[in-house]
Short mmCIF file of C-alpha atoms in Angstrom, two decimals:
data_model
loop_
_atom_site.label_atom_id
_atom_site.label_comp_id
_atom_site.label_asym_id
_atom_site.label_seq_id
_atom_site.Cartn_x
_atom_site.Cartn_y
_atom_site.Cartn_z
CA MET G 13 -45.85 194.50 73.13
CA ASN G 14 -48.49 197.68 72.96
CA GLU G 15 -47.80 200.16 70.14
CA ASP G 16 -46.26 203.04 72.10
CA ILE G 17 -43.38 200.53 72.82
CA GLN G 18 -43.21 199.40 69.19
CA ASN G 19 -42.95 203.16 68.24
CA PHE G 20 -39.93 203.96 70.21
CA LEU G 21 -38.59 200.90 69.10
CA ASN G 22 -38.90 201.91 65.36
CA ALA G 23 -37.73 205.51 66.10
CA LEU G 24 -34.70 204.00 67.54
CA ASP G 25 -30.78 204.73 65.90
CA GLY G 26 -29.56 201.30 64.95
CA ILE G 27 -31.37 198.25 66.24
CA GLY G 28 -33.37 198.43 69.26
CA TYR G 29 -35.20 195.21 70.88
CA ILE G 30 -35.97 194.75 74.81
CA VAL G 31 -35.75 191.27 76.33
CA GLU G 32 -36.99 190.02 79.91
CA GLY G 33 -35.17 189.04 82.41
CA GLY G 34 -34.74 185.37 80.94
CA GLY G 35 -33.73 185.90 77.39
CA ARG G 36 -37.19 185.86 75.53
CA ILE G 37 -37.00 188.54 73.02
CA LEU G 38 -39.98 190.89 73.73
CA ALA G 39 -40.10 193.67 70.79
CA VAL G 40 -37.94 194.43 67.90
CA GLY G 41 -37.46 197.78 66.04
CA GLN G 42 -38.74 196.65 62.70
CA PRO G 43 -37.46 198.40 59.78
CA GLN G 44 -34.17 198.98 61.10
CA TRP G 45 -33.87 194.88 61.74
CA GLN G 46 -34.89 194.33 57.74
CA ASP G 47 -32.16 197.13 56.85
CA PHE G 48 -29.62 195.75 58.81
CA LEU G 49 -29.53 191.78 57.89
CA GLU G 50 -29.94 193.14 54.33
CA LYS G 51 -26.71 195.67 54.75
CA THR G 52 -24.67 192.57 56.18
CA GLY G 53 -25.43 190.10 53.61
CA PHE G 54 -27.33 187.61 56.18
CA ALA G 55 -30.79 186.08 55.00
CA ALA G 56 -33.42 188.12 55.89
CA SER G 57 -35.91 187.17 58.85
CA PRO G 58 -39.24 188.76 59.83
CA THR G 59 -39.08 190.18 62.87
CA LYS G 60 -42.17 187.64 64.03
CA ASN G 61 -39.08 184.83 63.85
CA VAL G 62 -36.97 186.07 66.74
CA ILE G 63 -40.18 187.66 69.04
CA GLY G 64 -41.12 185.28 71.79
CA HIS G 65 -37.51 183.20 71.03
CA ASN G 66 -34.66 183.14 73.31
CA LEU G 67 -32.26 185.99 72.69
CA PHE G 68 -29.15 183.51 73.91
CA ASP G 69 -30.27 181.22 71.53
CA PHE G 70 -29.36 182.97 68.62
CA ILE G 71 -25.94 183.42 69.93
CA THR G 72 -22.75 181.05 68.64
CA GLY G 73 -20.33 179.72 70.92
CA ALA G 74 -20.52 179.03 74.56
CA GLU G 75 -18.18 181.55 75.85
CA VAL G 76 -19.47 184.33 74.09
CA ARG G 77 -23.35 183.29 74.85
CA SER G 78 -21.76 183.00 78.94
CA SER G 79 -20.53 186.56 78.41
CA TYR G 80 -23.48 188.28 76.92
CA GLN G 81 -25.78 186.36 79.70
CA ARG G 82 -23.56 187.80 82.61
CA LEU G 83 -23.56 191.29 80.77
CA HIS G 84 -27.57 191.02 80.58
CA GLU G 85 -28.51 189.49 83.99
CA SER G 86 -26.27 192.82 85.67
CA VAL G 87 -28.45 195.25 84.21
CA TRP G 88 -31.23 193.27 84.47
CA HIS G 89 -30.99 193.17 88.26
CA GLY G 90 -30.23 196.59 88.22
CA GLN G 91 -26.81 196.36 89.28
CA GLY G 92 -25.51 198.74 86.24
CA GLN G 93 -28.43 200.40 85.23
CA LYS G 94 -26.57 201.00 81.35
CA LEU G 95 -23.27 199.47 80.03
CA SER G 96 -22.05 199.63 76.31
CA PHE G 97 -19.22 198.37 74.49
CA GLN G 98 -17.78 198.28 71.07
CA TYR G 99 -17.78 195.15 68.57
CA ARG G 100 -17.19 194.58 65.19
CA CYS G 101 -19.52 193.47 62.50
CA ASP G 102 -17.49 193.12 59.33
CA GLY G 103 -18.42 192.04 56.13
CA PRO G 104 -16.12 190.39 53.41
CA SER G 105 -15.48 193.96 51.81
CA VAL G 106 -16.84 196.20 54.85
CA LYS G 107 -15.21 196.86 58.27
CA ARG G 108 -18.26 198.40 60.80
CA GLU G 109 -17.15 199.72 64.19
CA MET G 110 -20.45 199.15 66.27
CA ARG G 111 -21.71 200.33 70.03
CA MET G 112 -23.97 198.04 71.92
CA SER G 113 -25.72 199.63 74.89
CA MET G 114 -27.84 197.92 77.08
CA SER G 115 -30.10 199.59 79.59
CA HIS G 116 -32.64 198.39 82.76
CA LEU G 117 -36.25 199.03 81.88
CA SER G 118 -39.40 198.58 84.08
CA LEU G 119 -42.70 197.52 82.07
CA ASP G 120 -45.77 197.20 83.67
CA GLY G 121 -47.03 193.49 83.91
CA ILE G 122 -43.14 192.58 83.05
CA GLY G 123 -41.17 194.08 85.77
CA GLY G 124 -37.31 193.99 84.75
CA ALA G 125 -36.36 194.39 81.28
CA VAL G 126 -33.03 195.04 79.16
CA LEU G 127 -32.90 197.49 75.70
CA TYR G 128 -30.38 196.88 73.56
CA GLN G 129 -29.19 199.03 71.18
CA SER G 130 -26.97 198.29 68.20
CA GLN G 131 -25.80 201.38 66.44
CA LEU G 132 -23.62 201.23 63.57
CA LEU G 133 -20.13 203.99 64.19
CA SER G 134 -18.66 204.03 60.90
CA GLU G 135 -18.14 201.47 57.93
CA VAL G 136 -15.23 201.32 55.86
CA ALA G 137 -14.75 199.57 52.33
CA ARG G 138 -11.57 197.21 52.03
CA PRO G 139 -10.92 194.50 49.47
CA PRO G 140 -13.33 191.50 50.32
CA LEU G 141 -11.86 188.62 53.28
CA ASN G 142 -13.78 185.70 52.17
CA LEU G 143 -13.15 184.44 56.41
CA LEU G 144 -16.01 186.95 57.09
CA ASP G 145 -18.63 185.94 54.49
CA PRO G 146 -21.86 185.27 56.54
CA ASP G 147 -22.21 181.36 55.02
CA LEU G 148 -18.57 180.51 56.47
CA ILE G 149 -19.34 182.38 59.85
CA LEU G 150 -23.01 180.40 60.39
CA GLY G 151 -21.39 177.34 59.12
CA VAL G 152 -22.99 176.66 56.31
CA MET G 153 -20.22 176.19 54.01
CA ALA G 154 -18.45 173.98 56.59
CA ASN G 155 -20.84 172.09 58.23
CA GLU G 156 -19.77 168.49 56.44
CA ARG G 157 -16.49 169.21 55.62
CA ASN G 158 -13.64 167.86 57.86
CA PHE G 159 -12.10 171.79 57.53
CA PRO G 160 -9.28 172.64 60.28
CA ILE G 161 -11.29 175.46 62.92
CA VAL G 162 -10.65 178.63 63.26
CA ALA G 163 -10.71 180.77 66.27
CA LEU G 164 -12.64 184.06 65.68
CA CYS G 165 -13.36 186.74 68.37
CA SER G 166 -17.13 187.75 68.33
CA TYR G 167 -16.39 191.29 69.39
CA CYS G 168 -13.09 192.15 67.25
CA GLN G 169 -13.45 189.90 64.33
CA LYS G 170 -9.64 189.15 65.22
CA VAL G 171 -8.26 185.65 64.28
CA ALA G 172 -6.20 183.08 66.57
CA TRP G 173 -3.00 182.03 65.07
CA PRO G 174 -1.52 179.23 66.61
CA LEU G 175 2.37 179.55 67.42
CA SER G 176 2.82 176.09 68.87
CA GLU G 177 1.80 172.79 67.38
CA HIS G 178 2.13 171.13 70.88
CA ARG G 179 0.06 173.97 72.73
CA GLU G 180 -3.44 175.00 71.88
CA ASP G 181 -3.36 177.51 74.16
CA ALA G 182 -0.35 179.38 72.56
CA ARG G 183 -1.73 181.76 70.15
CA GLU G 184 -1.45 185.48 69.13
CA TRP G 185 -4.97 187.22 68.14
CA ILE G 186 -4.54 188.66 64.60
CA THR G 187 -6.67 190.64 62.57
CA PRO G 188 -8.46 188.85 59.43
CA GLU G 189 -5.77 190.60 56.67
CA ASP G 190 -2.55 189.38 58.82
CA TYR G 191 -4.48 186.42 58.83
CA TYR G 192 -4.62 185.77 55.40
CA ALA G 193 -0.86 188.07 54.82
CA ARG G 194 0.75 184.63 56.99
CA GLY G 195 -0.82 181.92 54.62
CA GLY G 196 -4.29 181.52 56.45
CA HIS G 197 -7.09 180.47 53.79
CA SER G 198 -11.29 180.01 54.02
CA ASP G 199 -11.29 176.55 53.83
CA VAL G 200 -12.06 176.48 57.50
CA ARG G 201 -14.61 176.27 60.12
CA VAL G 202 -15.22 178.76 62.49
CA SER G 203 -15.24 178.82 66.26
CA HIS G 204 -16.80 181.56 67.88
CA GLY G 205 -14.73 183.22 71.07
CA ILE G 206 -13.29 185.88 72.58
CA CYS G 207 -9.75 187.10 72.58
CA PRO G 208 -7.97 188.14 75.85
CA SER G 209 -8.11 192.01 75.27
CA CYS G 210 -12.37 191.45 74.31
CA VAL G 211 -12.64 189.79 77.96
CA GLY G 212 -11.13 192.54 79.52
CA MET G 213 -12.82 195.23 77.67
CA LEU G 214 -15.98 193.16 78.82
CA GLU G 215 -15.03 193.44 82.62
CA MET G 216 -15.00 196.51 82.63
CA ALA G 217 -18.05 197.38 80.87
#
């Protein structure tokens, strides 16, 4: 990726990255990437570790991965020159409202590509919620333990609360705060999915 494009990504508000049609990451805004990883508590990873890799390999949960692929392909094919949606990227002690924008790009020698721009809209402190610990979100703390599975919406961070022992689809999506208020605990494995409200939001994006 040439220097002008790298300088453009480095100057964007938030994290910017360019992805080709098949999902390969071509370039990433350098300083914002490191700053955000440090702020959110995820292990710092040099951008060279993601450039050249497929974006969708980093997305956990088949349903979530499929939703990103659908949006990506829509923008890449030019069916929507740009789309955006809000999502959450909470930490144990902080609520974060984010906006993801995806825009079609035409690059010499590559053809169509998609510019992703993830921006922080607000950040509010709250009492710690261990369910949103990065290690738990990534499965590090429960890989070899027979903990129950809890479904977490990857877009709004709501938790699926079962309403029936006999029907897996009988569940209510509640906030992490309500999850603990109802007796939920942190000895779980997190399954990444999408709640019905966010399914509807993405269909309109």
